[in-house]
Coordinates of C-alpha atoms and ligand atoms in Angstrom, one line a residue:
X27 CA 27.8 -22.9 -140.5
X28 CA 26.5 -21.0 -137.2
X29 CA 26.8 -22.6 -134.5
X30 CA 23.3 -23.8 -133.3
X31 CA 22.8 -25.6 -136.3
X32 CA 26.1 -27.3 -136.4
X33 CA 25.5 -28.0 -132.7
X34 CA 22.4 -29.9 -133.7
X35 CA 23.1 -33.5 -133.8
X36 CA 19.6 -33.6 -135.8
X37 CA 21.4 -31.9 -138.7
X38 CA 24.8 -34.1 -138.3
X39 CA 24.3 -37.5 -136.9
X40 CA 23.4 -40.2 -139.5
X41 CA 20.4 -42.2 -138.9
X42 CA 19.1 -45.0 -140.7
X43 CA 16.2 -44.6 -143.1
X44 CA 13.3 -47.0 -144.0
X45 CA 11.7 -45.6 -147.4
X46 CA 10.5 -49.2 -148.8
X47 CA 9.1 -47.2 -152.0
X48 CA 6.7 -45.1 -153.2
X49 CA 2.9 -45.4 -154.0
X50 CA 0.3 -44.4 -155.9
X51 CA -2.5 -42.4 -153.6
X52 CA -5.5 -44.0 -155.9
X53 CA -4.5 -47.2 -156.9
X54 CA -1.6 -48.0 -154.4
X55 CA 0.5 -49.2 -157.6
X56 CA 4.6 -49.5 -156.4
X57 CA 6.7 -47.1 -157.7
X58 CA 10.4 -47.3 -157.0
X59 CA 11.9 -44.9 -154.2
X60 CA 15.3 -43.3 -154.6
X61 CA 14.6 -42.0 -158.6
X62 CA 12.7 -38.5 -159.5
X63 CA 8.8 -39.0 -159.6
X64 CA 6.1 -36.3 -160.1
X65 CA 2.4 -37.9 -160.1
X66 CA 2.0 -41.5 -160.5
X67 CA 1.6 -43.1 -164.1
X68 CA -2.0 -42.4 -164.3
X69 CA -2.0 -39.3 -162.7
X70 CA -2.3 -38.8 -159.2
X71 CA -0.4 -38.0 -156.3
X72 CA 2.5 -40.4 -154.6
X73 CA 2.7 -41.3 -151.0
X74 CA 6.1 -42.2 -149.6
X75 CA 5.9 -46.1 -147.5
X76 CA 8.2 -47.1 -144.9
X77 CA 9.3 -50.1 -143.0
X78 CA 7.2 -49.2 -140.1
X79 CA 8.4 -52.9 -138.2
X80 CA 12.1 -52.2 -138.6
X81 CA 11.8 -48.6 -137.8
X82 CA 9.9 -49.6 -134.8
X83 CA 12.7 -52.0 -133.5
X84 CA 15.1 -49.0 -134.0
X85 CA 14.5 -46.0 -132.6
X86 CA 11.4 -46.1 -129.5
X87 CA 9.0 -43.0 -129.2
X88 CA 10.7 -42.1 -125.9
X89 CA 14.4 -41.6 -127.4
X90 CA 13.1 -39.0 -129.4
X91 CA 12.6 -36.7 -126.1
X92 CA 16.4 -36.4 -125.8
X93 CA 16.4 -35.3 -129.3
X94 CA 16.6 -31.4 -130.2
X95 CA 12.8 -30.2 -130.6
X96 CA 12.6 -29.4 -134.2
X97 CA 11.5 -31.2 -137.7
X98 CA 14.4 -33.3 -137.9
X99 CA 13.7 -35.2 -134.4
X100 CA 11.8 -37.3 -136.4
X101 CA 14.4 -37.9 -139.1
X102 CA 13.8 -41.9 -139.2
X103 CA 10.0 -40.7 -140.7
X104 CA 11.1 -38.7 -142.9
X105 CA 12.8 -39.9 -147.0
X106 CA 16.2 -38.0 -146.8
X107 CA 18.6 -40.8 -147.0
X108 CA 21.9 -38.7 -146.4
X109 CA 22.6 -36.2 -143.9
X110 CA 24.8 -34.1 -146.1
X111 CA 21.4 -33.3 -148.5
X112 CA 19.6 -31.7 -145.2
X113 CA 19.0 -28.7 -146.0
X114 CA 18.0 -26.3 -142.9
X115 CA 16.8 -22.9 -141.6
X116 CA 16.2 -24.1 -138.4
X117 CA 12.4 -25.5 -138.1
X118 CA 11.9 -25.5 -135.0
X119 CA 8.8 -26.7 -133.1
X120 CA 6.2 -24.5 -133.4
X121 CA 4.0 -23.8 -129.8
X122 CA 0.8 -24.8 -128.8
X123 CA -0.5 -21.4 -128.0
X124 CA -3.6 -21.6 -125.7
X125 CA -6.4 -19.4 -125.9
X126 CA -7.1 -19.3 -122.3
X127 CA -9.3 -16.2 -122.0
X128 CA -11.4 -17.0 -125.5
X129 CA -12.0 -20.4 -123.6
X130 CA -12.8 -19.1 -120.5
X131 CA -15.3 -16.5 -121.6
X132 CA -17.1 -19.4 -123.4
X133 CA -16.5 -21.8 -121.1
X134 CA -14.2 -24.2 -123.2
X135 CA -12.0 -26.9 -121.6
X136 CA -9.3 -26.5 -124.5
X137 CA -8.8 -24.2 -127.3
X138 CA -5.5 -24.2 -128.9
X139 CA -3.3 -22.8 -132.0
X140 CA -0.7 -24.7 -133.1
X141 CA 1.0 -21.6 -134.5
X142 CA 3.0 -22.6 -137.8
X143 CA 3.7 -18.5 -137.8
X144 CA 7.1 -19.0 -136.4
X145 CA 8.5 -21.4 -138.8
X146 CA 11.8 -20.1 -141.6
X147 CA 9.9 -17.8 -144.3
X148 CA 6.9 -17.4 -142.0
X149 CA 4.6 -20.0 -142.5
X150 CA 4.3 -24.4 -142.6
X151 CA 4.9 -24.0 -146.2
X152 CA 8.5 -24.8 -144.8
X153 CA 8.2 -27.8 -144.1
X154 CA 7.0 -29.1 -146.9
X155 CA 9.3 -27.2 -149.2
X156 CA 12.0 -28.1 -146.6
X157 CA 11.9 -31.9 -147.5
X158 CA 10.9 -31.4 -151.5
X159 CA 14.2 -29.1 -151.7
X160 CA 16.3 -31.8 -149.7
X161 CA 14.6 -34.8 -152.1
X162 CA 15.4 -32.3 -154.7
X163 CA 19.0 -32.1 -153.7
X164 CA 19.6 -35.9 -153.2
X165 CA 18.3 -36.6 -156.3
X166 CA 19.9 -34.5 -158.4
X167 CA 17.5 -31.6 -159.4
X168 CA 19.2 -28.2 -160.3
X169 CA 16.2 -26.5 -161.1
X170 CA 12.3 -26.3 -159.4
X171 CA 9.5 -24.4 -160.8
X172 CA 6.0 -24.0 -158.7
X173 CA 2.9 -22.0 -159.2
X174 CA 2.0 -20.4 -155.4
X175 CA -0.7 -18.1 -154.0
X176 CA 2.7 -16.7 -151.8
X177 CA 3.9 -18.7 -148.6
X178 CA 4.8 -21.7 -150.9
X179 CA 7.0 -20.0 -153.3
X180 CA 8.8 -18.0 -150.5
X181 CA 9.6 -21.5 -149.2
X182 CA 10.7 -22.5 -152.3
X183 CA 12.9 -19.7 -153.4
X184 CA 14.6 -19.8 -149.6
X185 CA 15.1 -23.3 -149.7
X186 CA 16.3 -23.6 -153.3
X187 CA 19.0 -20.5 -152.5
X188 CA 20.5 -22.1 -149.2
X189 CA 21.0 -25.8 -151.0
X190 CA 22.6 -24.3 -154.7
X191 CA 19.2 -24.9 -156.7
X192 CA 17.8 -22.7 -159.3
X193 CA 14.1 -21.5 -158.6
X194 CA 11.5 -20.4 -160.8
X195 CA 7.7 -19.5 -159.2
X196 CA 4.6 -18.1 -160.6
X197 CA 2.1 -16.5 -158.9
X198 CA -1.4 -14.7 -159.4
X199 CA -0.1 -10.8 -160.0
X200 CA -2.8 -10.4 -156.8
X201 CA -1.0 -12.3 -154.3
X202 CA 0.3 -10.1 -151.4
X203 CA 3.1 -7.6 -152.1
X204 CA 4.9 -8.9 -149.1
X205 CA 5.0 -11.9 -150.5
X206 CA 6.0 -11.6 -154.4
X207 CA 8.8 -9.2 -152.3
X208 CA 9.9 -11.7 -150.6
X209 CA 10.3 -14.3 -153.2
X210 CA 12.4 -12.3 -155.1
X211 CA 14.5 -11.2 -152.7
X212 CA 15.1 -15.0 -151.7
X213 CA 16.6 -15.6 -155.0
X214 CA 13.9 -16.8 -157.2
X215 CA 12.9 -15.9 -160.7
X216 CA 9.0 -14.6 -160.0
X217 CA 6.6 -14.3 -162.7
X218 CA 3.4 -12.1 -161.9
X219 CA 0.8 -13.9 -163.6
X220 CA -2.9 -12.1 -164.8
X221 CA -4.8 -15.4 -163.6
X222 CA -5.1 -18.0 -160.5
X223 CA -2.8 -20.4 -159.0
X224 CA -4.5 -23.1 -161.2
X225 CA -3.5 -21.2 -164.6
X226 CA 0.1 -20.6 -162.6
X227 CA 0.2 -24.3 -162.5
X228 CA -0.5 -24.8 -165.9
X229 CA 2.4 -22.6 -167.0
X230 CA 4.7 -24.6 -165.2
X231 CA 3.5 -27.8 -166.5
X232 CA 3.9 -26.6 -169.9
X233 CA 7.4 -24.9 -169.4
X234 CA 8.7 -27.9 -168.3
X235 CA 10.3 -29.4 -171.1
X236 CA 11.8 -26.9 -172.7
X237 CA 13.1 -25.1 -168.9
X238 CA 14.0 -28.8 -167.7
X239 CA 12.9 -27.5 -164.4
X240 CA 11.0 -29.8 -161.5
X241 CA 7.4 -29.4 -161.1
X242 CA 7.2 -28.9 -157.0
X243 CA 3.3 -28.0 -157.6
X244 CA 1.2 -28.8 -154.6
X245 CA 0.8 -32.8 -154.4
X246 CA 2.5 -33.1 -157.9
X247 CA 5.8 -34.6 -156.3
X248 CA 5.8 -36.9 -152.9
X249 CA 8.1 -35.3 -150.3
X250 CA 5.7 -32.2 -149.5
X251 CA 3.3 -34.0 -147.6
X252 CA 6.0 -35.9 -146.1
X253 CA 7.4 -32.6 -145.0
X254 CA 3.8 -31.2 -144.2
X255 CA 3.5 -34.8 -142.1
X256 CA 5.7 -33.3 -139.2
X257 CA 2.8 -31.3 -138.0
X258 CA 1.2 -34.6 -137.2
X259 CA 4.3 -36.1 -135.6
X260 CA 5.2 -33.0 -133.5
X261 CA 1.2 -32.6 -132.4
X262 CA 1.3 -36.0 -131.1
X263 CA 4.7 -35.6 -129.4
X264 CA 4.0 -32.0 -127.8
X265 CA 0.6 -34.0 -126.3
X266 CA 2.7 -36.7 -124.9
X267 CA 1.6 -39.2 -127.4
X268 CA -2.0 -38.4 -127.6
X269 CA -4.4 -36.2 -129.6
X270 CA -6.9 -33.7 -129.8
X271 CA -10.6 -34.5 -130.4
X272 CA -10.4 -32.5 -133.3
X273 CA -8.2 -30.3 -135.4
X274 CA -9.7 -27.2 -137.3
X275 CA -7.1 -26.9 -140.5
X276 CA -7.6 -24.5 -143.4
X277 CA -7.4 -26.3 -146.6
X278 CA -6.2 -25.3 -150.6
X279 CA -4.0 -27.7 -151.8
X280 CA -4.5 -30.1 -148.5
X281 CA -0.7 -31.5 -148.2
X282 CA -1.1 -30.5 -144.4
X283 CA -4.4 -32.1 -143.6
X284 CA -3.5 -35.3 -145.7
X285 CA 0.2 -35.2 -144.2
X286 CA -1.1 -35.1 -140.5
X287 CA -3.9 -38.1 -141.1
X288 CA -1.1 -39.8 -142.7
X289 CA 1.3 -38.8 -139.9
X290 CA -1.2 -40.1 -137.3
X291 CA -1.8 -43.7 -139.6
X292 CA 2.2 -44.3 -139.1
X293 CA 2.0 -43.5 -135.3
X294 CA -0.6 -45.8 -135.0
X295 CA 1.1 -48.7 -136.4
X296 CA 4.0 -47.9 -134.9
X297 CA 2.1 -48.1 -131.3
X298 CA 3.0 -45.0 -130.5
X299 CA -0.2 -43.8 -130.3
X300 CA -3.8 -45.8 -129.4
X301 CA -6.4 -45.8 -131.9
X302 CA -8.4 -42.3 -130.9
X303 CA -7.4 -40.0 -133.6
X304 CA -8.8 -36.3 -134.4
X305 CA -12.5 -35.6 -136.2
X306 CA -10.0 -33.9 -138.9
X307 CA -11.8 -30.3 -140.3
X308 CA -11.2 -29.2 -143.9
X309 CA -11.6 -25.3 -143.4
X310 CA -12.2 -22.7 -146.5
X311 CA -13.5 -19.9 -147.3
X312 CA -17.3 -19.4 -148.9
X313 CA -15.9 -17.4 -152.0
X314 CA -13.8 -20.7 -152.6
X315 CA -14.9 -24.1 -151.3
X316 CA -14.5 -26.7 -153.6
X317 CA -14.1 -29.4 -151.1
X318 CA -17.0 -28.3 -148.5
X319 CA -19.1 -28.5 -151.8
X320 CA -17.8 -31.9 -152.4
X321 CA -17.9 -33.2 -148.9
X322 CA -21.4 -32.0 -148.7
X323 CA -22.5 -33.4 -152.0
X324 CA -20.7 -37.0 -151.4
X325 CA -18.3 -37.2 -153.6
X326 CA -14.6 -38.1 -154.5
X327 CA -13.6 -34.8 -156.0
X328 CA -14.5 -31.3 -156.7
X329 CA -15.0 -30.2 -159.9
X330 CA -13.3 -26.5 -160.7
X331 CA -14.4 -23.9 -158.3
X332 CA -15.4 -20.5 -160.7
X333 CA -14.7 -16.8 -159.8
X334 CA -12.6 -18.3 -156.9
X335 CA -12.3 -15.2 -154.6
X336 CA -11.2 -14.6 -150.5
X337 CA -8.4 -12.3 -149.1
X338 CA -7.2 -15.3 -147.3
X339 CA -4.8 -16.0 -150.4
X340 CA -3.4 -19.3 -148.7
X341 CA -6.9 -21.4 -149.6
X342 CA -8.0 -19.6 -152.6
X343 CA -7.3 -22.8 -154.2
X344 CA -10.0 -23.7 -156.9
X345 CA -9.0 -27.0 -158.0
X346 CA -7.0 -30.0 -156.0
X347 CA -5.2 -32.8 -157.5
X348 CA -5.1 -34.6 -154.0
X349 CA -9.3 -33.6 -153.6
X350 CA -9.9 -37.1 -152.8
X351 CA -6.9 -37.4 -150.3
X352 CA -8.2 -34.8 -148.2
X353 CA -12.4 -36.0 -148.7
X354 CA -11.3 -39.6 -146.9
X355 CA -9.4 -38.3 -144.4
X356 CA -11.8 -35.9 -143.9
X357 CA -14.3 -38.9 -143.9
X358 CA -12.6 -41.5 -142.6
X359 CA -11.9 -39.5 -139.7
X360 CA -15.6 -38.3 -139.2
X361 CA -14.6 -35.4 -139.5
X362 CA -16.4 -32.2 -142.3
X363 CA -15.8 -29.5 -144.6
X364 CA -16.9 -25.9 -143.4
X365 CA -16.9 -23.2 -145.5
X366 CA -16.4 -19.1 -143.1
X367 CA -16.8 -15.7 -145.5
X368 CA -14.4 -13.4 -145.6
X369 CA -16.1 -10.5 -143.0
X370 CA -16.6 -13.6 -140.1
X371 CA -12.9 -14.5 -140.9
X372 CA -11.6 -10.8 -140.5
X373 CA -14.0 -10.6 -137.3
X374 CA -12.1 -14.2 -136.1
X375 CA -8.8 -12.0 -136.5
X376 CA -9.6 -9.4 -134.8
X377 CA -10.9 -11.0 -131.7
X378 CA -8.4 -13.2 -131.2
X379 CA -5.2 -10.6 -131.8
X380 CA -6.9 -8.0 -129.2
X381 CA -8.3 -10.8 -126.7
X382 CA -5.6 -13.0 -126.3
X383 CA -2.5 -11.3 -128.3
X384 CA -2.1 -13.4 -130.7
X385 CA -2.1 -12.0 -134.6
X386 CA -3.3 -14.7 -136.9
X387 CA -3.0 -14.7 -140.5
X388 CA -6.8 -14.9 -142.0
X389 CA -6.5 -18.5 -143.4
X390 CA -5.3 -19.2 -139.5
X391 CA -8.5 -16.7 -138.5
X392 CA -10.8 -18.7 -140.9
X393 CA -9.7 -22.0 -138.3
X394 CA -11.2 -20.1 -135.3
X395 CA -14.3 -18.6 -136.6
X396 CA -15.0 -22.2 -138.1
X397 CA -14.6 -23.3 -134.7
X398 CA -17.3 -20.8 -133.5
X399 CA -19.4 -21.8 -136.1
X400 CA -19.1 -25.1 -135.7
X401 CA -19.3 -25.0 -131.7
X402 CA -22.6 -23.5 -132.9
X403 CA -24.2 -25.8 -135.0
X404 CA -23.2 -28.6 -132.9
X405 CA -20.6 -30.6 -134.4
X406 CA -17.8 -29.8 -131.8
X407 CA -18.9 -29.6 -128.0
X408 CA -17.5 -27.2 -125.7
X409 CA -15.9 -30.3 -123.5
X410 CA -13.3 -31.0 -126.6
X411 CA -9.9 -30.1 -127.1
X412 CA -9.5 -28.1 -130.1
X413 CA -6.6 -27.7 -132.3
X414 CA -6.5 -24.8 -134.7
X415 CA -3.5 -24.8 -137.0
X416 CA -2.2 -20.9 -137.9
X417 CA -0.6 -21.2 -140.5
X418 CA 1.8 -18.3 -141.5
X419 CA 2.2 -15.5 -139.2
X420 CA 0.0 -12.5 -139.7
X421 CA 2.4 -10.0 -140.2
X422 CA 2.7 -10.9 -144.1
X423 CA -1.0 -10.0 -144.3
X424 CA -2.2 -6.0 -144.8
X425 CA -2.8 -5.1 -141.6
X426 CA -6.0 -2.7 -140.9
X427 CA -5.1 1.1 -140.9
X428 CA -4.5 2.2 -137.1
X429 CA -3.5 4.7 -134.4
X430 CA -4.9 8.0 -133.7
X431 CA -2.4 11.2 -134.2
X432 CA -0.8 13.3 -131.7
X433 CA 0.2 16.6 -131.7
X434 CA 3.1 17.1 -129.8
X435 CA 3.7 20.5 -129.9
X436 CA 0.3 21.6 -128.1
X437 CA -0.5 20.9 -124.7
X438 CA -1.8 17.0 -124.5
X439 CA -4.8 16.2 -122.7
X440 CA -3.3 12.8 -121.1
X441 CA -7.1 12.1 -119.0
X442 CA -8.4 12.3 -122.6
X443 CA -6.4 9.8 -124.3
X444 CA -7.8 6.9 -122.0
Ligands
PLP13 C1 -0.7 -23.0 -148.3 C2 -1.4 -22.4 -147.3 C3 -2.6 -22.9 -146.8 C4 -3.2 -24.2 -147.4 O1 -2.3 -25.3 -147.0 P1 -2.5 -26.7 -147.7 O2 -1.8 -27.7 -146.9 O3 -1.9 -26.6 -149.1 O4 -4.0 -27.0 -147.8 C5 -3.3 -22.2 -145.9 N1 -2.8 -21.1 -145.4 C6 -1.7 -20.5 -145.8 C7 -1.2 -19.2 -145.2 C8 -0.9 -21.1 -146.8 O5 0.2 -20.6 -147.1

């Protein structure tokens, strides 16, 4: 092993762990921890439960400071009961970047990306394949299957590689070169599929007897959201145990807005944080918004989205099994659903690689021009701290065609170039 990770006495020292058991995200029906589960018995996704009173009297908020700064800080929140199944690339904690000269232009008090950009295999898809891949390990799986619009399946195929497990992903034969590249070359088995990531899904739902493989589909086993939780856990801890008025995240599958308001829930009994949590802000794109449509219409889920289209592959999610996950926390936060189009995102991107340096990918870009529009229509104020979550860096993304040509075997013209 090299030696920062085996230096890391997140990755070595044994903790205790205080899964109680598992639970049904509708009905709250008990499911036993410790043994393979994919949705609950009627259907819908599992949340993981923990002894938040005994995990209180073990470890205190302020212990974690002397803790490396990475996922695993927070080990005692998160299911892996045996230190030999962690299974790392290093996830580190990712910066609050702040958009100073955005937010002085406008006159903001605080504008920040959390950028998830720097994370092993690019993007926050880590974390939640992270902790699936470890639950994977500890419980025996030797082979995971997922349908992915990219980031996830890079994830999975990294993850799967580095702990000895088989991986099979299927993707729209659309998604990003960059991306099918990179799955492939991590040591998956990647299938280029003429359809979206909801026929993907049905592929591996079907295949799943006879391949005896593990359906890792967004939502369809519990240890994702746990993973995508950390974003919550490591918000609150980079603040110093407070939060933003709101966080701006973009949304397909929603493990990462449901982990963080479930994140936040667990602080909050634990008394690590007071009761002022974020407005949380589902984010999509207009050419796919199932869950703006629902939010605005009032109910619990989004039917299908058709002709689902947006070159921000990430949310071009037309159908949610956790829908109704992400509408209460979207609710019961007072938060909303905003849908951005695609020329507005690619404007967002622009702007904020050439103002303050920072090269989003478009779904983090879709955050930020929400932001605008929302700052615009009134439902943030400019005296709020804002948290935009970027999430995968922008260099898997086409990039716009640049750069002028020089000819340098004439005489150059230097005043001209300027
Ligand atoms: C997966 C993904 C999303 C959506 O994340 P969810 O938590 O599944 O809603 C957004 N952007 C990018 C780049 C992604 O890879």
């Amino acid at each position: 092993m090299p030696a920062a990770i085996a230096d890391n006495a997140n990755l070595t020292a044994d903790r205790p762990t205080f899964v109680t058991h598992l639970e049904c995200g509708m009905t709250g029906q008990h499911l036993p921890a410790d043994t393979l589960h994919n949705l609950s018995p009627e259907g819908w996704p599992i949340l993981v439960r923990y002894d938040l009173e005994a995990l209180g009297r073990a470890v205190d908020r302020d212990e974690l400071a002397a803790r490396p700064a990475d996922l695993w800080r927070y080990r005692e929140l998160l299911p892996v009961r045996k230190t030999e199944n962690i299974v790392s690339l290093g996830e580190i904690a990712t910066p609050l970047v702040p958009l100073g000269r955005i937010a002085a232009e406008d006159g903001l008090a605080s504008l920040i990306v959390k950028d998830e950009g720097r994370l092993p295999t690019g993007s926050f898809k880590a974390r939640g394949l992270c902790l699936a891949v470890c639950m994977g390990k500890e419980l025996g799986v030797t082979r995971m299957a997922m349908p992915t619009n990219g980031n996830a399946g890079a994830a999975l195929a990294a993850y799967c590689s580095r702990a000895g497990i088989e991986s099979y992903v299927f993707c729209p034969d659309d998604t990003p070169e960059v991306n099918m590249r990179e799955i492939a070359l991590q040591g998956a088995k990647l299938f280029k599929v003429n359809g979206l990531i909801n026929d993907c899904g049905k592929i591996v739902g079907d295949g799943k007897e006879t391949m005896g493989w593990f359906d890792t589909s967004t939502l369809k086993e519990p240890y994702r959201i746990e993973g995508k939780k950390t974003m919550g856990l490591e918000l609150a801890d980079q603040m110093g145990w407070t939060l933003p008025d709101v966080i701006f995240y973009p949304t397909g599958g929603g493990t990462g807005l449901i982990g963080m308001w479930k994140a936040f829930a667990e602080l909050e009994t634990l008394g690590w944080i007071g009761a002022k949590k974020p407005r949380m802000v589902a984010v999509q794109a207009s050419g796919c918004a199932p869950i703006v449509k629902a939010y605005e219409d009032g109910v619990e889920h989004a039917p299908v989205w058709e002709n689902a289209h947006t070159y921000a592959a990430g949310i071009r999610v037309p159908a949610a099994v956790g829908d109704f996950l992400i509408l209460r926390a979207v609710r019961e936060s007072g938060g909303f659903a905003i849908a951005v189009d695609d020329d507005t995102i690619e404007a967002a991107r622009l702007e904020v690689s050439a103002k303050e340096g920072l090269l989003l990918c478009p779904e983090g870009a879709a955050t930020y021009a929400a932001y605008k529009q929302a700052l615009a229509d009134g439902r943030v104020h400019k005296d709020e701290t804002a948290v935009l979550y970027n999430c995968a860096t922008g260099l898997k993304y086409p990039l716009p065609a640049a750069g002028e040509t020089l000819d340098r075997t004439k005489p150059i013209d230097y005043a001209a170039l300027g």
